[in-house]
PDB file of C-alpha atoms in Angstrom:
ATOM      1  CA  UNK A1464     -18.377   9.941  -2.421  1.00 62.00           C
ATOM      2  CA  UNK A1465     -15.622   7.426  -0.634  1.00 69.00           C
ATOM      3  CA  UNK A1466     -14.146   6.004  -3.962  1.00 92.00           C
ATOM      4  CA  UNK A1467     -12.824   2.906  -2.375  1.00 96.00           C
ATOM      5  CA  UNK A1468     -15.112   1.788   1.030  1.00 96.00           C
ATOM      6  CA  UNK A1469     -14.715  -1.225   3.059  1.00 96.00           C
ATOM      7  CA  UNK A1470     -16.716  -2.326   6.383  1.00 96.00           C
ATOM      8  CA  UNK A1471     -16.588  -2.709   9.412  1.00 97.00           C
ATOM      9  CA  UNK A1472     -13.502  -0.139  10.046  1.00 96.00           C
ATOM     10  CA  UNK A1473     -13.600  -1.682  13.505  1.00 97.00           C
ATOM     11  CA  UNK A1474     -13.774  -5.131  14.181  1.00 96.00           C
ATOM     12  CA  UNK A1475     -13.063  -6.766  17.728  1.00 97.00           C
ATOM     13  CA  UNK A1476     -13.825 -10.545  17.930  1.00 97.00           C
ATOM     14  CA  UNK A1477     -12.405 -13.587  19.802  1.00 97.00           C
ATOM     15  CA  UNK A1478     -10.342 -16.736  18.647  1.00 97.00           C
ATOM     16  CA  UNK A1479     -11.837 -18.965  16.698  1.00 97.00           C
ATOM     17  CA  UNK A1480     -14.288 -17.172  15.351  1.00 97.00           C
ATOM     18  CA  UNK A1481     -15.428 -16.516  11.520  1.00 97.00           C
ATOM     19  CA  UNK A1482     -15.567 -12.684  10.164  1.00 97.00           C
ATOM     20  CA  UNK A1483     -15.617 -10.661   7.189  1.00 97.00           C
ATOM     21  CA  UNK A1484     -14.792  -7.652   5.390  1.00 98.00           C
ATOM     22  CA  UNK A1485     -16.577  -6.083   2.979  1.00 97.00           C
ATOM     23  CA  UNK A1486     -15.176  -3.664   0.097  1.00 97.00           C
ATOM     24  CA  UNK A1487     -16.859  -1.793  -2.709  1.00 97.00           C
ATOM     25  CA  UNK A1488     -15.266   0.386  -5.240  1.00 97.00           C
ATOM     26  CA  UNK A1489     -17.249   3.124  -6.984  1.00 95.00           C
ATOM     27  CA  UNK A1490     -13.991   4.275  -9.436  1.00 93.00           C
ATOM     28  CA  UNK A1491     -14.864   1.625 -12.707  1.00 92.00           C
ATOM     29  CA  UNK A1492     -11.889  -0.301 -11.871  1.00 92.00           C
ATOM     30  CA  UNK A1493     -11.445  -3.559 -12.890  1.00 91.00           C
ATOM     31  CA  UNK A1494      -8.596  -4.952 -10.219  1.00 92.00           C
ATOM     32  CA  UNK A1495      -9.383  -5.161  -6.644  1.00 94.00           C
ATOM     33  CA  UNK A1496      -6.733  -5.968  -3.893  1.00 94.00           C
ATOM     34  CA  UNK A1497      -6.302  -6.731  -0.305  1.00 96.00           C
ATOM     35  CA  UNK A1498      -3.815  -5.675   1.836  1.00 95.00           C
ATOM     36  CA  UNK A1499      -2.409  -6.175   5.384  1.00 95.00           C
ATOM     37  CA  UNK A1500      -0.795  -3.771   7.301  1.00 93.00           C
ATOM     38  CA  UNK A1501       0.808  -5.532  10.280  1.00 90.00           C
ATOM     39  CA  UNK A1502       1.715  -3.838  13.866  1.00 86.00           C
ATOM     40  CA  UNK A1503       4.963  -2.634  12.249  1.00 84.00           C
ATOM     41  CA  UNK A1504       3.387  -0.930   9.048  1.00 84.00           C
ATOM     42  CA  UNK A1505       4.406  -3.131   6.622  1.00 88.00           C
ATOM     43  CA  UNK A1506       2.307  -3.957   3.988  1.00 92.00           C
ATOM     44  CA  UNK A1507       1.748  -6.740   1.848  1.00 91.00           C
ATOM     45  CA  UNK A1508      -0.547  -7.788  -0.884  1.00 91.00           C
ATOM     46  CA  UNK A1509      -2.388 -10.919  -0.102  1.00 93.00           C
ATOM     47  CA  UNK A1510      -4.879 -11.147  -2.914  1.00 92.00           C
ATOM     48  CA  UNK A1511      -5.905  -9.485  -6.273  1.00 91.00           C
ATOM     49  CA  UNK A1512      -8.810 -10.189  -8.688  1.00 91.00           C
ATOM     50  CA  UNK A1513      -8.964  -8.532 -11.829  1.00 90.00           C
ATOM     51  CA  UNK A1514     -12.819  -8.518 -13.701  1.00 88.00           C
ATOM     52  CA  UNK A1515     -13.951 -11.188 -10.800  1.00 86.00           C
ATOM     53  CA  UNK A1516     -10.976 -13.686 -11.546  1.00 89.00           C
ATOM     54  CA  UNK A1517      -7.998 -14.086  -9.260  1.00 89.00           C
ATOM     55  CA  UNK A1518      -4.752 -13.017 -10.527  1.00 87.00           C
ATOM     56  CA  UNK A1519      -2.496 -12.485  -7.503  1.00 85.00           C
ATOM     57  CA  UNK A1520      -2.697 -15.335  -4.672  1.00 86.00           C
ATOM     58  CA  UNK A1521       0.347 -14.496  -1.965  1.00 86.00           C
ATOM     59  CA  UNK A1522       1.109 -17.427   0.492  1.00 80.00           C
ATOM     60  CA  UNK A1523      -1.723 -16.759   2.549  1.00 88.00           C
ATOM     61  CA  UNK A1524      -3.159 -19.252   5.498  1.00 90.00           C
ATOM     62  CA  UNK A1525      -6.327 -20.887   3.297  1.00 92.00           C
ATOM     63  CA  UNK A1526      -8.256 -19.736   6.193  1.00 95.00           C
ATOM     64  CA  UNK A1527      -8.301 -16.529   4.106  1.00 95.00           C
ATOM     65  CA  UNK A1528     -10.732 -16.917   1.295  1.00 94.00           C
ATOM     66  CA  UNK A1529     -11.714 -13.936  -0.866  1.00 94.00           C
ATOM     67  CA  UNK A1530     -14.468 -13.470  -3.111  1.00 93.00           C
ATOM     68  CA  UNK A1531     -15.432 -11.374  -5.583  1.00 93.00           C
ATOM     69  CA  UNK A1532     -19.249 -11.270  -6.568  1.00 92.00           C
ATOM     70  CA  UNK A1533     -18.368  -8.269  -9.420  1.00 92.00           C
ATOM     71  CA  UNK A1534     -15.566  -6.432 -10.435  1.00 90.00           C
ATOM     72  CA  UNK A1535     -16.848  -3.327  -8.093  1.00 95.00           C
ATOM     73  CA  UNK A1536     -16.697  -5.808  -4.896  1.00 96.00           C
ATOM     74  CA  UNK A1537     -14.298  -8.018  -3.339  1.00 96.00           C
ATOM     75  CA  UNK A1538     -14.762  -9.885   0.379  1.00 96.00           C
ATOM     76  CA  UNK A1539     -12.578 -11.402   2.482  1.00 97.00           C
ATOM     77  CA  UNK A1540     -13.795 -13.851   4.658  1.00 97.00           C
ATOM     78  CA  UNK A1541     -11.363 -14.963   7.305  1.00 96.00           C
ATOM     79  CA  UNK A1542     -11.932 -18.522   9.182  1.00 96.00           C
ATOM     80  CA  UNK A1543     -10.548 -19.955  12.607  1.00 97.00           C
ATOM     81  CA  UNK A1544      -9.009 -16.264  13.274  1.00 97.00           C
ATOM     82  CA  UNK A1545      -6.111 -16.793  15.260  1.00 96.00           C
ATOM     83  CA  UNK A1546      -4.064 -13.528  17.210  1.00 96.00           C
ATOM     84  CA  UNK A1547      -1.997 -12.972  14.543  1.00 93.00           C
ATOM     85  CA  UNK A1548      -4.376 -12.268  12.036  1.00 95.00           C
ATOM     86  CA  UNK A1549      -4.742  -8.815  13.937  1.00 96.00           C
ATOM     87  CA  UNK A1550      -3.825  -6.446  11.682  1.00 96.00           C
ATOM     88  CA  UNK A1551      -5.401  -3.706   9.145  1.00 96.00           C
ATOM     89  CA  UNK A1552      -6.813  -4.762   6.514  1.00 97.00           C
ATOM     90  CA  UNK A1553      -6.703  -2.596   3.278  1.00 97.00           C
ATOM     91  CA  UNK A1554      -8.772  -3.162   0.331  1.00 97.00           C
ATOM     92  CA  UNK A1555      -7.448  -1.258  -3.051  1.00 95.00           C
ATOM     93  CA  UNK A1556      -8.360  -0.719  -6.722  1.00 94.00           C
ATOM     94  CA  UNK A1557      -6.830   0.323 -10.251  1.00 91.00           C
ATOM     95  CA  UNK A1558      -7.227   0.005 -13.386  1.00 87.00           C
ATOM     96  CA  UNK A1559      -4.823  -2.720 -14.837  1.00 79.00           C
ATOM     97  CA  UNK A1560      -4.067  -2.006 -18.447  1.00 74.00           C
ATOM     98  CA  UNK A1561      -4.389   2.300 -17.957  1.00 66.00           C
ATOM     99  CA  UNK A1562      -3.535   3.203 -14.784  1.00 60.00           C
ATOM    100  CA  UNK A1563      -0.522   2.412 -12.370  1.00 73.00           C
ATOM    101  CA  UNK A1564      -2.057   3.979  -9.350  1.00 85.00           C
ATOM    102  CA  UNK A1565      -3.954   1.804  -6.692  1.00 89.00           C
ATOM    103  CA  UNK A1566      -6.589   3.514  -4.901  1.00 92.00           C
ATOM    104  CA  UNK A1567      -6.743   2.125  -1.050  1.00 95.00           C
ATOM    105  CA  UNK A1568      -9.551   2.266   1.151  1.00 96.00           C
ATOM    106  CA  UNK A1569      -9.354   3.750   4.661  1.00 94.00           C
ATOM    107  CA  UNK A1570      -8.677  -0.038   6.369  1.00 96.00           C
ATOM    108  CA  UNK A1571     -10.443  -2.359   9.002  1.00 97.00           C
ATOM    109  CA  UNK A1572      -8.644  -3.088  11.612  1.00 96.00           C
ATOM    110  CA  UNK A1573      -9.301  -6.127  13.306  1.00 97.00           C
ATOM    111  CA  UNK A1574      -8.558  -7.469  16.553  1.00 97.00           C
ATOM    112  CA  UNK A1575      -8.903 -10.829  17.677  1.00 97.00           C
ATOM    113  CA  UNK A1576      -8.692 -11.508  21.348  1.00 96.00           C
TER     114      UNK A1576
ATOM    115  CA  UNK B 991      12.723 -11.553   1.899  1.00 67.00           C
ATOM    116  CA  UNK B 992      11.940  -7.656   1.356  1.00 78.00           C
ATOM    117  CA  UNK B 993      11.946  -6.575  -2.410  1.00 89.00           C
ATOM    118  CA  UNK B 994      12.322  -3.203  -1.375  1.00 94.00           C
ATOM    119  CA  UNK B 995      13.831  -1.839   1.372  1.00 95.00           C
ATOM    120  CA  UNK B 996      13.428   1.504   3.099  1.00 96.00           C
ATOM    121  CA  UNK B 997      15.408   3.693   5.138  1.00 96.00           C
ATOM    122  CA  UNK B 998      15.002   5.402   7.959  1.00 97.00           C
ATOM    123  CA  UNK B 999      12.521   3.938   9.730  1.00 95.00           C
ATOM    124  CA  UNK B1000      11.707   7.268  11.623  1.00 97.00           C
ATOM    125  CA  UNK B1001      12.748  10.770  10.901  1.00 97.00           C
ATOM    126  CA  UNK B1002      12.594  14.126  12.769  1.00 98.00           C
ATOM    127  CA  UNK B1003      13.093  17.444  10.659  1.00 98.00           C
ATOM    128  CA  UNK B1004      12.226  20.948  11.652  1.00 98.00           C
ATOM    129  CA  UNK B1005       9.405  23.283  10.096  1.00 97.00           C
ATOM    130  CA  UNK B1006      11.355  24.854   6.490  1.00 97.00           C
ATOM    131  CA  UNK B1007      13.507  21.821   6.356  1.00 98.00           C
ATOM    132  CA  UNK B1008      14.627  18.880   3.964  1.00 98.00           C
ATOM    133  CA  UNK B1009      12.976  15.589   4.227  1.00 98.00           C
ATOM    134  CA  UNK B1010      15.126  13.087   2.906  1.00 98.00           C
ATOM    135  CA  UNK B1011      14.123   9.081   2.541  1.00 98.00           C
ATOM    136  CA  UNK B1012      15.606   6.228   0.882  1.00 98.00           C
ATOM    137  CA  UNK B1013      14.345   3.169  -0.992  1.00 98.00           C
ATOM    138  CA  UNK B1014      16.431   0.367  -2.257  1.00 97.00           C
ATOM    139  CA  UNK B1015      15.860  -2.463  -5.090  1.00 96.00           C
ATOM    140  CA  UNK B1016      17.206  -5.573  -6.449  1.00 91.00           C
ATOM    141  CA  UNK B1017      14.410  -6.552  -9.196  1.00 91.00           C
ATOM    142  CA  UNK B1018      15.219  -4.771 -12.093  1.00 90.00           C
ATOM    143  CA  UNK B1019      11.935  -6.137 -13.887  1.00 89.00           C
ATOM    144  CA  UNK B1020      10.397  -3.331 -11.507  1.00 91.00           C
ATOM    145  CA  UNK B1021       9.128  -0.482 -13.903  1.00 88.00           C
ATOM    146  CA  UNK B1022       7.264   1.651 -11.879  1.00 91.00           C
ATOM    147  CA  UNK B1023       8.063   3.499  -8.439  1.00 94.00           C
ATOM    148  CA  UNK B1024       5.587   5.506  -6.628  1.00 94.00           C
ATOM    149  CA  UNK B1025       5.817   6.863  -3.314  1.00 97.00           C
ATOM    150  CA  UNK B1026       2.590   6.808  -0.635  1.00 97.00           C
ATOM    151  CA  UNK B1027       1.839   9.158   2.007  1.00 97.00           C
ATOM    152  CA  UNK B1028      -0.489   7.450   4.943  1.00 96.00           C
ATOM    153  CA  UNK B1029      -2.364   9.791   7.700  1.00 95.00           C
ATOM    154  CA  UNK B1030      -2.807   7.845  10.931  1.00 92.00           C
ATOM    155  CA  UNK B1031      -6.398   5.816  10.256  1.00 89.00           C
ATOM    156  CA  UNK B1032      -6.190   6.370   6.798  1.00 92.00           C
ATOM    157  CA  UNK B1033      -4.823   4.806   3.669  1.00 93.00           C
ATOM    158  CA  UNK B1034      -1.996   5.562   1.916  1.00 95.00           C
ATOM    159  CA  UNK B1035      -2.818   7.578  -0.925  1.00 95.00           C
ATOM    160  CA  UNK B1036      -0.146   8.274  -4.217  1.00 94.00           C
ATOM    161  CA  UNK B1037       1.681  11.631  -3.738  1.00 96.00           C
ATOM    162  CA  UNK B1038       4.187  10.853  -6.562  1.00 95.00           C
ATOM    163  CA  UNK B1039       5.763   8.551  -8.843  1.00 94.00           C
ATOM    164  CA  UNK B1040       8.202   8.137 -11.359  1.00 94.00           C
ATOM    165  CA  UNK B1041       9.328   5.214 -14.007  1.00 91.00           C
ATOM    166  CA  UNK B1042      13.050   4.310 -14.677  1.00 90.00           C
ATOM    167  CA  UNK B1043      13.760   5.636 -17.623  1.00 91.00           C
ATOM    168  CA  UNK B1044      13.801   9.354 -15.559  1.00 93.00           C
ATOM    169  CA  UNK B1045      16.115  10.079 -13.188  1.00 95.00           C
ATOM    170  CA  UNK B1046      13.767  12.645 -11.302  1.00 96.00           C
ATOM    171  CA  UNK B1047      10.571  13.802 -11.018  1.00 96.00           C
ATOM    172  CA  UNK B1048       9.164  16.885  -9.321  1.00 97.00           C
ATOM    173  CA  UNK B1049       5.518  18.317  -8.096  1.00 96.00           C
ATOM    174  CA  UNK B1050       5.730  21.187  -5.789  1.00 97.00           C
ATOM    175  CA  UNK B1051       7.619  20.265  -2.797  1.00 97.00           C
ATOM    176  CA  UNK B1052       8.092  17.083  -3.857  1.00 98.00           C
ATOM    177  CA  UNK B1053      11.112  15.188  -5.651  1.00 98.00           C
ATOM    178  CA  UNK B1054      12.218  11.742  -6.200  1.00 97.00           C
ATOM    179  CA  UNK B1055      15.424  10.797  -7.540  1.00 97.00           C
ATOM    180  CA  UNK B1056      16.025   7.803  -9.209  1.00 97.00           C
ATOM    181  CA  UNK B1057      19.257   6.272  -9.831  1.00 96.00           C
ATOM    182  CA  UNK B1058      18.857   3.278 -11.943  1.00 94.00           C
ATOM    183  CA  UNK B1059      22.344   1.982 -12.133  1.00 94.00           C
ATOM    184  CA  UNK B1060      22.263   1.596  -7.890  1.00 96.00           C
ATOM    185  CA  UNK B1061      19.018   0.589  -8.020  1.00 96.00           C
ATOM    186  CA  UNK B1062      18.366   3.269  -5.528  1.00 97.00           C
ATOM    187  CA  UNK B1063      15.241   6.103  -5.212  1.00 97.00           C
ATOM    188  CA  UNK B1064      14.591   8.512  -2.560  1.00 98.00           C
ATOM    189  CA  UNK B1065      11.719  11.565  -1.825  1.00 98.00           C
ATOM    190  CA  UNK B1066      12.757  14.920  -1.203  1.00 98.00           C
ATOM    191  CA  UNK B1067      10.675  17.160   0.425  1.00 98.00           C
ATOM    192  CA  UNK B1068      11.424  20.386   0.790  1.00 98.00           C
ATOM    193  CA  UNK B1069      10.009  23.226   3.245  1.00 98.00           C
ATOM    194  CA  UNK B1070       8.572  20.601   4.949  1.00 98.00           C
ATOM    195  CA  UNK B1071       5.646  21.586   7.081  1.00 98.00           C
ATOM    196  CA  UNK B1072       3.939  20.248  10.276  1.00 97.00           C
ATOM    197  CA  UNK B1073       1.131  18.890   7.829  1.00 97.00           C
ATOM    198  CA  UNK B1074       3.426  16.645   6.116  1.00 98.00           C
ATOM    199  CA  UNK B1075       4.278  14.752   9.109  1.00 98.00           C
ATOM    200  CA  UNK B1076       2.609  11.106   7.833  1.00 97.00           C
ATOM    201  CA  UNK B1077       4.269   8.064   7.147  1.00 96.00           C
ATOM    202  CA  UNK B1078       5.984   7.952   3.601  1.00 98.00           C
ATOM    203  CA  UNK B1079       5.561   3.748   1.561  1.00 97.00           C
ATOM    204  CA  UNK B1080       8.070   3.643  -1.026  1.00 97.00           C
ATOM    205  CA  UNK B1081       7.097   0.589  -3.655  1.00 94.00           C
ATOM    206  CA  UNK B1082       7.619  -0.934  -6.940  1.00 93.00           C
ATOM    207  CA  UNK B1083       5.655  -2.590  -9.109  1.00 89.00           C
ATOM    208  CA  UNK B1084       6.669  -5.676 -10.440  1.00 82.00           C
ATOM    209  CA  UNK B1085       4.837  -7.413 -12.992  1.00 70.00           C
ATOM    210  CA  UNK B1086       1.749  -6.538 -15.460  1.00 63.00           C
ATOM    211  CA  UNK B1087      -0.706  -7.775 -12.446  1.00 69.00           C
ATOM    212  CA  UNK B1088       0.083  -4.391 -10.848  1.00 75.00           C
ATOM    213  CA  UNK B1089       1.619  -6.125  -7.935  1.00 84.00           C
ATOM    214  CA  UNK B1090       3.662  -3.799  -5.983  1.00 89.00           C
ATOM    215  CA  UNK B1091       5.830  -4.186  -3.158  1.00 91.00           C
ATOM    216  CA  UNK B1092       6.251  -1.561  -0.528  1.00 93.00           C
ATOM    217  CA  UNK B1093       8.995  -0.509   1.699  1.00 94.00           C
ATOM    218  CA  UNK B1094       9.030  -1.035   5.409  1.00 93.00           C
ATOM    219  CA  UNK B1095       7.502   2.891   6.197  1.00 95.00           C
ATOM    220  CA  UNK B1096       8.965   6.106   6.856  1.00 97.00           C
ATOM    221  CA  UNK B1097       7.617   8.015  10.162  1.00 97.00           C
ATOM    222  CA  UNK B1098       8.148  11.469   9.275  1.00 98.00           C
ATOM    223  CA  UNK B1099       7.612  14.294  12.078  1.00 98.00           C
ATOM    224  CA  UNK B1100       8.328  17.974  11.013  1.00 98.00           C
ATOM    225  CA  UNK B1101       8.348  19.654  14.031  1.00 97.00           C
ATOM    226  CA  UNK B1102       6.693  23.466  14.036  1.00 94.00           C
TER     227      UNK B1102
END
């Protein structure tokens, strides 16, 4: 059982368009996160909800919006996608008041031509 | 501006040897520093992680150092085998919102 899943893994779409990436975590955690791993490997945290409220909001274009319809699922719907948003995308949970130890998915990694 | 910052960026060690990187940190609200290990088309998963009031931690093969006063922690591996070769995220968490920051990324190649 994947603890922490996110679809598509592969995701190949042209400018302008609208996608988006779907994550489920099966672990009882009550923070989710996204990530994004750029061409270099660097990651950054772009969003975190905690019990379906947003806690962590990075400077982020607004044409990323996340949603989270329960604390076991958090979305990221990405508008206008522009080259540079290609990138992998992780999603990630924990358990905020117990556990130090974020759990990441396995990525998506989009790329918008 | 990176919160933490990792060094090198690529590293080359032979079958049996030491693997040696090196994180760096100005915050010193951080209070937790674990180390990641990412397989290509995978995520980085927690190998090992220590908090500042140690000044090292060990599992197996693996051994961080922490040196609070230079704001400094590195990994150790030792015997390192071809199956380690991954890349290695140093990062520190910062605040009660678990929000870490990670280090640039460590290429590590142990050659058989």
């Amino acid at each position: 059982d994947t603890a922490v899943s996110q679809t598509p893994k592969y995701l190949v779409t042209q400018m302008g368009n609208d996608k988006s990436i779907k994550c489920e975590q099966n672990l009882g955690h009550d923070t989710m996160y996204w990530y994004k791993q750029d061409s270099k490997k660097f990651l950054k945290i772009m969003f975190s909800y905690n019990n379906k409220e947003l806690i962590i909001n990075e400077t982020v274009p607004n044409r990323f919006s996340p949603k989270s319809p329960d604390k076991a699922h958090l979305n990221l719907h990405i508008n206008s996608l522009e080259l540079g948003d290609s990138a992998v995308y992780f999603c990630a949970s924990s358990q905020l008041a117990s556990g130090n130890t974020i759990y990441f998915g396995e990525g998506s990694w989009l790329t918008v031509v | 501006q990176q919160q933490v910052k990792q060094s090198p960026q690529s590293l080359i060690v032979q079958k049996g040897g030491i693997s040696i990187i090196n994180c760096a940190y100005e915050n010193t609200a951080f209070d937790y520093f674990p180390w990641y290990q990412q397989f290509p088309g995978k995520g980085p998963a927690l190998l090992i992680a220590i908090r500042p009031d140690v000044s090292e931690k060990k599992e197996g093969r693996f051994t961080i150092s922490f040196n609070k006063s230079a704001k400094q922690f590195s990994l150790h591996i030792m015997d390192s085998q071809p199956g380690d070769s991954a890349t290695y995220f140093c990062a520190a968490r910062g605040d009660n919102f678990n929000k870490f920051y990670f280090g640039s990324g460590t290429k590590l190649n142990v050659k058989p």
